[in-house]
Structure formats: C-alpha cells, structure tokens
Coordinates of C-alpha atoms in Angstrom, one line a residue:
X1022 CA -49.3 -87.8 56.8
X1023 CA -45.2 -88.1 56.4
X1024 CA -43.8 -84.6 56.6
X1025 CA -40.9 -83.1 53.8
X1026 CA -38.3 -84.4 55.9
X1027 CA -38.8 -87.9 56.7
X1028 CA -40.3 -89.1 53.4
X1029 CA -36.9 -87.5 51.9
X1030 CA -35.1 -89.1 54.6
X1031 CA -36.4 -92.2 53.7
X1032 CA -36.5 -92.6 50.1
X1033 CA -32.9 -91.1 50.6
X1034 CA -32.0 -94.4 52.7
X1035 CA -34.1 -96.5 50.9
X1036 CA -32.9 -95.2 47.4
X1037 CA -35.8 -94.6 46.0
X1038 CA -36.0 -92.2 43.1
X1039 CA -38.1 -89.3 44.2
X1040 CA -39.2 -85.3 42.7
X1041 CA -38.6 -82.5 45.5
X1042 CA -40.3 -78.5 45.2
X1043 CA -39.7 -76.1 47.6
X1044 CA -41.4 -72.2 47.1
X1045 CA -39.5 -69.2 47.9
X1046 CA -40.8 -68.4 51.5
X1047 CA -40.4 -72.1 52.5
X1048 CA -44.1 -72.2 53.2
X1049 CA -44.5 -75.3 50.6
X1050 CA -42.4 -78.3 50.8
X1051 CA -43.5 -81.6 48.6
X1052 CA -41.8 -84.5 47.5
X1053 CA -43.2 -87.3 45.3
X1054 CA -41.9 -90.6 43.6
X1055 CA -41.7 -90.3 39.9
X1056 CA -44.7 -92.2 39.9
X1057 CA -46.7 -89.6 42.6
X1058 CA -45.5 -87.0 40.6
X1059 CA -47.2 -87.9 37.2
X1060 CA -50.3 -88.8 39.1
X1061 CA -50.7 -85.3 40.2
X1062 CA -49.8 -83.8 37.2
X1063 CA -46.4 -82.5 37.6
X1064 CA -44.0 -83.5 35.4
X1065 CA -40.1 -82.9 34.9
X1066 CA -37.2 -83.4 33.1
X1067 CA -33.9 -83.0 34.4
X1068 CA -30.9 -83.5 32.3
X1069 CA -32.7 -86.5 31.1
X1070 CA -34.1 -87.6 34.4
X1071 CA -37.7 -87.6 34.8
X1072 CA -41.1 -88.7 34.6
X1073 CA -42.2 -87.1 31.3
X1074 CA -41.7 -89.4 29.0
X1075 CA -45.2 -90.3 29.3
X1076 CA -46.7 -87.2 28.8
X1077 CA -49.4 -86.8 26.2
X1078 CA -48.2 -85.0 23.4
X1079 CA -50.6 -82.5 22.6
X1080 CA -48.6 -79.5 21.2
X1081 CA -50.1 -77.5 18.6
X1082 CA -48.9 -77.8 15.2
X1083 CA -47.3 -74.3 13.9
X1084 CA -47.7 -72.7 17.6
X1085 CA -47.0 -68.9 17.8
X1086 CA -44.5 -68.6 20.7
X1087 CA -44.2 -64.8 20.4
X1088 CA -45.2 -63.8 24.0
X1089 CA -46.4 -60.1 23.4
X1090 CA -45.2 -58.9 27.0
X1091 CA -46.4 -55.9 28.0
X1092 CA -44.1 -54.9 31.2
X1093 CA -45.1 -53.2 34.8
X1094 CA -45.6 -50.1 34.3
X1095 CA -41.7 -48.1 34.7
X1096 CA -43.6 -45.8 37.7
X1097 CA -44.1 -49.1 39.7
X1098 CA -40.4 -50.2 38.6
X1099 CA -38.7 -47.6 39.4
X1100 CA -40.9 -46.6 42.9
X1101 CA -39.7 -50.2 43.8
X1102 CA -35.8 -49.7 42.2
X1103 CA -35.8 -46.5 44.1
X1104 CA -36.8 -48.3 47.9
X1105 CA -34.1 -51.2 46.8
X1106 CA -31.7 -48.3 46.2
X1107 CA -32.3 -46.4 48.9
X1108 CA -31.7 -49.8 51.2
X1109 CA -28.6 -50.2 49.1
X1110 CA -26.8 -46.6 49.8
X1111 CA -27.4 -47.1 53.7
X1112 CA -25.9 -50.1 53.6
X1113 CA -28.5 -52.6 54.6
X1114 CA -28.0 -54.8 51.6
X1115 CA -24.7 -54.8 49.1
X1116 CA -26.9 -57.3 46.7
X1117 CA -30.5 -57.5 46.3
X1118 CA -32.5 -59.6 43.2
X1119 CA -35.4 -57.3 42.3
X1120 CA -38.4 -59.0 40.0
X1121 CA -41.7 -58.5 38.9
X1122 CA -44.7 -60.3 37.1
X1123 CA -44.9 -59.5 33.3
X1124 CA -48.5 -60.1 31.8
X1125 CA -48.6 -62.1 28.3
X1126 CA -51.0 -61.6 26.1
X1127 CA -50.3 -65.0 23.7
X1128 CA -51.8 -67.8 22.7
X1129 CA -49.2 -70.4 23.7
X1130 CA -50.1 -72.9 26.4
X1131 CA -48.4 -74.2 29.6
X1132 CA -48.1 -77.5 27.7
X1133 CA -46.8 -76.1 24.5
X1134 CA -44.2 -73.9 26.5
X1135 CA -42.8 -77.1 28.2
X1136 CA -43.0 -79.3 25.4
X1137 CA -40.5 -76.9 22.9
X1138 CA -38.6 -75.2 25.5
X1139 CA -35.3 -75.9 25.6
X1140 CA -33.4 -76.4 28.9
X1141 CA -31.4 -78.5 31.6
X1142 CA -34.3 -78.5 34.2
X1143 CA -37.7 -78.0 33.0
X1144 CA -40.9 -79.0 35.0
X1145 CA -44.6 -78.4 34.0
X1146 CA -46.6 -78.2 38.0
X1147 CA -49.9 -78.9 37.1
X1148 CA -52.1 -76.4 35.1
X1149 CA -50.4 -74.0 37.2
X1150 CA -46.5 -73.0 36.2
X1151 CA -44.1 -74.0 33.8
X1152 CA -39.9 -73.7 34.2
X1153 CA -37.1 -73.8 31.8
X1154 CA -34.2 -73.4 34.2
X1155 CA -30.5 -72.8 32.9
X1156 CA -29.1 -72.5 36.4
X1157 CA -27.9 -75.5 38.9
X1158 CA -29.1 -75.1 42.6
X1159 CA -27.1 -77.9 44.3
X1160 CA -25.6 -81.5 43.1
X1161 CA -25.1 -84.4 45.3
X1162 CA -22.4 -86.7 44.2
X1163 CA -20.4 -89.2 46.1
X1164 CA -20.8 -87.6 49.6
X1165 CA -20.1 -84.0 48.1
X1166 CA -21.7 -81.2 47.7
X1167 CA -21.8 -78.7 44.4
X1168 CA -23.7 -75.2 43.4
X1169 CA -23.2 -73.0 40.5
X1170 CA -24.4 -69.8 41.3
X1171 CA -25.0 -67.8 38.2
X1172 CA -25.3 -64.1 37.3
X1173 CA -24.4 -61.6 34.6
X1174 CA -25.7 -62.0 31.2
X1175 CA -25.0 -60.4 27.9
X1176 CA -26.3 -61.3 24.4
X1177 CA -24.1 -63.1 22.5
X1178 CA -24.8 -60.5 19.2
X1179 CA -23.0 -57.7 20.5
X1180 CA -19.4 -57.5 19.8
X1181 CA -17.1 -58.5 22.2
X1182 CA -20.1 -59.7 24.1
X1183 CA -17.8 -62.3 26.0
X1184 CA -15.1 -59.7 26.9
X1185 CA -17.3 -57.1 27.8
X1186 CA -19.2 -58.9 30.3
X1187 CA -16.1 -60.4 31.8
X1188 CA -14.9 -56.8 32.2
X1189 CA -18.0 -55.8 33.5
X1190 CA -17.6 -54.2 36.4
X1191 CA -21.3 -54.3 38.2
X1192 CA -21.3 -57.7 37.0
X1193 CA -18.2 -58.7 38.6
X1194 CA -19.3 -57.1 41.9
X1195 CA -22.6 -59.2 41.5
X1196 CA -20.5 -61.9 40.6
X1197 CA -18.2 -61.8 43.9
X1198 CA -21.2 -61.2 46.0
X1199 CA -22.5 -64.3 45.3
X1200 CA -19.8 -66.2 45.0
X1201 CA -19.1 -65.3 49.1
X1202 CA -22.7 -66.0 49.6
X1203 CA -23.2 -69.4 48.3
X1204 CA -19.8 -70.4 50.2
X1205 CA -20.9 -68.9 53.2
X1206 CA -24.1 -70.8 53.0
X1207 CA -22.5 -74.5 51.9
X1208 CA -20.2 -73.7 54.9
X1209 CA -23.2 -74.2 57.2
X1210 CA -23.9 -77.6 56.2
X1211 CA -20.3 -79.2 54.7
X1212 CA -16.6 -78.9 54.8
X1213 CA -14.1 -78.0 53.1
X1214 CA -15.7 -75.9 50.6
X1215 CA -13.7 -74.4 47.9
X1216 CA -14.3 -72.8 44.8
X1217 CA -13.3 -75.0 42.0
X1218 CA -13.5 -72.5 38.6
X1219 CA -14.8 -68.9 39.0
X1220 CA -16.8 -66.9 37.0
X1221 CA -16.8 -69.5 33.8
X1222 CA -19.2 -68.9 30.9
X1223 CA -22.4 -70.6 29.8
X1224 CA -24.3 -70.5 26.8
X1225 CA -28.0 -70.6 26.7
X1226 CA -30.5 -70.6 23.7
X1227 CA -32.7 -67.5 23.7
X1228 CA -35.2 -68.5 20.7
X1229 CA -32.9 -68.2 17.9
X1230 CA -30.4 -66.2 19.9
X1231 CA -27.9 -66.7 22.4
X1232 CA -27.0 -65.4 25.8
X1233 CA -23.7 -65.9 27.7
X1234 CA -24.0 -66.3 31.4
X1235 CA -20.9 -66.0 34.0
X1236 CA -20.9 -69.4 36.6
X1237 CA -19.2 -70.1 39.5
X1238 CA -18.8 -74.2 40.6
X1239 CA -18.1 -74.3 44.2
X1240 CA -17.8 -78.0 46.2
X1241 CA -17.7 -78.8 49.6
X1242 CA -17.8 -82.1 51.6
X1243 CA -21.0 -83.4 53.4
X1244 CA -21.2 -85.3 56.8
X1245 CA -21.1 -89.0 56.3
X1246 CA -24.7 -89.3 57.7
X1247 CA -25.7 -86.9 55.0
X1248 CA -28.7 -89.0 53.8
X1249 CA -30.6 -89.1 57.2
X1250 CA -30.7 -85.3 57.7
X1251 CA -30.3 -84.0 53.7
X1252 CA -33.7 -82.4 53.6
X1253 CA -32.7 -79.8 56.9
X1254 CA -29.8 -79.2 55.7
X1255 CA -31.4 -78.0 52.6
X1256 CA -33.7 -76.2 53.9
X1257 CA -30.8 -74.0 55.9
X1258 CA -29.3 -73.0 53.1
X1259 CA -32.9 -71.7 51.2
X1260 CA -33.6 -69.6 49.9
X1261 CA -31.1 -69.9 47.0
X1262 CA -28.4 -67.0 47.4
X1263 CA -28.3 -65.6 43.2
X1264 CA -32.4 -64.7 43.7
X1265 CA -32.1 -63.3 46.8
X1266 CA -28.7 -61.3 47.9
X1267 CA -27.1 -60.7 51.0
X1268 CA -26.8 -60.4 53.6
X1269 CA -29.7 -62.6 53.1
X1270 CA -31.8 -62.4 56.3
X1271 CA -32.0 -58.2 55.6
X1272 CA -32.3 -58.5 51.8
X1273 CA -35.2 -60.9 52.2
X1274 CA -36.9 -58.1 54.4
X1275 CA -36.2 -55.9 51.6
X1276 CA -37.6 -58.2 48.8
X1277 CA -40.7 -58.4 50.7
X1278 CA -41.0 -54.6 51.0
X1279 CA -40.3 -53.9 47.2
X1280 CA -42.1 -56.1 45.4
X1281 CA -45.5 -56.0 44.5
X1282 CA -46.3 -59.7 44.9
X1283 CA -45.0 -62.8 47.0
X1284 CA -42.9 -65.3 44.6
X1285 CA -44.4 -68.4 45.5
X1286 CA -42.8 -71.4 43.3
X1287 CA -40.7 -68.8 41.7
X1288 CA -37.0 -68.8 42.5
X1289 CA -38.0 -71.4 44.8
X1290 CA -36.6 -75.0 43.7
X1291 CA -36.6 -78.2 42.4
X1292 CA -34.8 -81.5 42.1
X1293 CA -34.6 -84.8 41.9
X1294 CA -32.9 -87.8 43.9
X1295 CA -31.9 -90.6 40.8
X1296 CA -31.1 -93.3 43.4
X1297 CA -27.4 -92.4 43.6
X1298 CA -27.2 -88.8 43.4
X1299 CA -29.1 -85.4 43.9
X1300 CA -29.5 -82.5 41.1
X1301 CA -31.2 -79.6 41.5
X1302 CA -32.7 -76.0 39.5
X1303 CA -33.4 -72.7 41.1
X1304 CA -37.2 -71.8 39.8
X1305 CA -36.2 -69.2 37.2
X1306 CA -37.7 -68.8 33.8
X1307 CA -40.9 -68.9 34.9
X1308 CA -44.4 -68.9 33.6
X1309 CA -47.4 -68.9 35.5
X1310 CA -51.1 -69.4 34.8
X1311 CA -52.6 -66.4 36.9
X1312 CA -57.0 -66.3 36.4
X1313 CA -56.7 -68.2 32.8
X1314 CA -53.3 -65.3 31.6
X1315 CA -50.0 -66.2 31.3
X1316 CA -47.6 -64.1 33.7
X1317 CA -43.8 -64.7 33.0
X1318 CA -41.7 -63.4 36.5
X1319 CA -38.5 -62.4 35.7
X1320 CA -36.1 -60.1 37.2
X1321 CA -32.2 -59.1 38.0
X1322 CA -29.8 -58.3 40.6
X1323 CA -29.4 -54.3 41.8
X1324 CA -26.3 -53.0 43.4
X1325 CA -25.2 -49.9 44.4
X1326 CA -23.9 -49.3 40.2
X1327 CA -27.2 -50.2 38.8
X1328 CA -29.1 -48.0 36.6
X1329 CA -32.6 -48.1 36.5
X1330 CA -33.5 -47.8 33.0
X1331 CA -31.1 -50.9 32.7
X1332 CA -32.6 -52.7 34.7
X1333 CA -36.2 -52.6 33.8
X1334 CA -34.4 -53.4 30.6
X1335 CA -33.1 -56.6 31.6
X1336 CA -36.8 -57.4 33.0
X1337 CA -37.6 -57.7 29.2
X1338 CA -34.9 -59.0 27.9
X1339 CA -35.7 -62.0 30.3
X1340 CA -38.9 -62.9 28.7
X1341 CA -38.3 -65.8 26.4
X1342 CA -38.8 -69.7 25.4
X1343 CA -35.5 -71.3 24.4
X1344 CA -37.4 -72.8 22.0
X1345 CA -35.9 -76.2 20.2

C-alpha cells in the first residue's frame, strides 16, 4: 500500500485534487481523492471546496440543537489545572492548551451537526466525529506559505468586548507565545517568514451569538521543490502550535500527563489540495460519537495568569453549533 507521503507527493505533482487528516499524536496519516473520501464516508467542505455536495440530506425537520453539556467534574479539572500549573511556575512550559471531553446528553446527530453548522472548514469522518473549525492551519499559495494562529476569545455581548480583549493582558501573553511559536515552526521548513498583521480580529457565529477571536497571519517562502517533499515538511511542523504550547516537545509531555484522555482526531488536522493550492483547519470544535453518546472536546490555553475557575469556564463556553 502507498504510504502518507508518496500518495501526497504524487497527487501534489500530478495535481490531483485530494482530502488530507492527520490525528494529534501523528499516529494516523490518510489522504484520499475527493472521490475516496465520499466512498468511505468522510466528507468535507472547505470554504466551498469539497466533496459534500452529494451528501444525502437527511436532517431532521425542527431538530433540537441544545446540547445539555454536563462538564468534567471541577475536582478532575482543577487536579489537572493544578499539575499544568505547577509545570508552568517551574518553568517547564510558558504556554500549555489544557482540554477535556464534555458528555452531551442531546438528541442531535453527527449528520444534523454538520449539515446546520456554520463554519470555514467543516468535515463529517464517518459515523465517528464531526468539526466546524473557525481556525486556518496552513495555506499554500503560489510557492508560499501562510498560518493564522488564533487565540483569545470574548463574547461579543459584553461591552467593550473588542477593547477589552485587545487589552487583555493573559491573552496578549497567549497571543505573543504563539505568535513566536508558529514562526519558529514555519522557520523550519521556509524562508523568509514574517508576520504580515498581528493580532487582528475575527468574528464567529456562536448560535445566535457572536464571539470575537484575535488572529495572527504569518507567511513565509517554501523551497521551489516544495511539492515533492510537502507532506514531511508538514509533518515537522505538527502538531499545530495554538493546541499545544511551547516549548512544544515539553508541553506535549505535559499534555499527555494532564489529561485524562489521548486526543486522537482532535486538534489534529485537515486539508485539502484543490489542484493549485493547499488550505488547511486545525481539528477544533469537535464532536465525537464515543459508545452511541456525543462527547464535544473543547479546551483553552493556561499560563502562568490563568485562573482556574476561568478556565473551566471557558471549557463551557466552548460547547456550541454555529448553527446557520
């Protein structure tokens, strides 16, 4: 069987369209044409590129999309916040992304989820997961390279939402420490690499609701022979910098400390290769099918001025459809 790398390599040289999925640990690497894709069930839509158009439409007239999430209990959050912290004050991580599994007792179904949600990269991976991402892993355009990283998010109801997470100072340190990471890790694999507009904000649906959300867009240049080696140069820069922290080799030691599960698909990525150019989603906003329940995985990143109760907060506050 062709492995990850020289089916990408080839479709790449080839320009054939193709869907890429990579989990968190790196363990599972798949890419499919549009057509494999659909035959195994996974479908995706990515800023209008995909192979759903051809899904059957079975959504369920008046469907009740209210999740009813009932959270990790706070002992195990805060037991877990407390070993992050700890790592944090001695100075073996400045930046760590902390989540956890929330159980949903709803009636909504993978297919309804991905049918009304609302996003820039969505995918539906068989009966297993469905994502409605908001945040860009990397573009491929013209020989460069471009990521977004995103983090710190506010509702848009409260007053002076924009200004206050601008001002934000744990934010802004979040922010920065990302920002350094992502270049760090585009500086591995291109030149040049710049950031273009910092901390810029985005607006994302939240049901009827609306969060902002700070962005970075940083761009670098790739080797000429980018095509015939894109999928290890990938892979080097995995996995994605605003779900993980940094340093990144530590806080991945961390992560697998703290939390009570491995991510799998989640915060892993996908993307998809149009023929010309590469676009890509970090695996956030994430539902999985886990024995016949619904588990939504969701969490934030902790720095040295986090606050616990916050932050178990902003598990919750996670859990959501944009629905359309």
């Amino acid at each position: 069987m062709e492995d990850f790398e020289n089916k990408v390599t080839r479709f790449l040289q080839d320009e054939i369209p193709f869907f890429f999925i990579i989990d968190f640990e790196k363990s599972v690497k798949q890419v499919y044409t549009f057509e494999e894709a659909a035959n195994e069930n996974i479908y995706f839509n990515i800023k209008g590129k995909g192979n759903d158009q051809n899904l059957p439409n079975t959504i369920h007239e008046n469907v009740n999309f209210d999740l009813k999430p009932t959270l990790v209990s706070k002992e195990i959050y805060e037991r877990a916040f407390s070993t992050v912290k700890h790592e944090l004050n001695t100075g073996n991580s400045f930046l760590l992304n902390l989540t956890f599994p929330t159980a949903l007792n709803t009636s909504v179904d993978l297919d309804d989820i991905y049918q009304k949600a609302h996003a820039p990269y969505k995918l539906l991976y068989k009966d297993k997961f469905v994502v409605f991402s908001p945040e860009c892993y990397l573009k491929v355009k013209d020989g460069d390279i471009f990521s977004y990283p995103m983090k710190g998010t506010i509702n848009s109801d409260v007053p002076n939402a924009e200004e206050l997470l601008l001002s934000n100072k744990k934010e802004l340190y979040e922010h920065n420490t990302i920002v350094d990471l992502i270049r760090n890790d585009l500086s591995m694999i291109a030149k040049k690499v710049r950031v273009n507009k910092f901390r810029f904000i985005d607006k994302i649906k939240k049901g009827n609701q609306e969060l902002l959300q700070t962005s970075t867009e940083i761009q670098g240049e790739l080797p000429e022979s980018w095509k015939n080696e894109f999928a290890s140069l990938l892979l080097k820069t995995l996995p994605a910098g605003s779900i993980s922290g940094a340093p990144k080799k530590k806080t991945l030691e961390i992560i697998s400390k703290a939390e009570i599960a491995p991510r799998g698909f989640y915060t892993g990525i996908f993307g998809v290769f149009d023929g010309q150019h590469i676009d890509s989603a970090v695996s956030i906003r994430f539902i999985e099918k886990i024995d016949d329940t619904l588990v939504y995985k969701s969490g934030g990143g902790i720095t040295h001025l986090s606050e616990m109760e916050e932050e178990y907060q902003e598990l919750l506050e996670k859990i959501y459809v944009p629905i359309i």
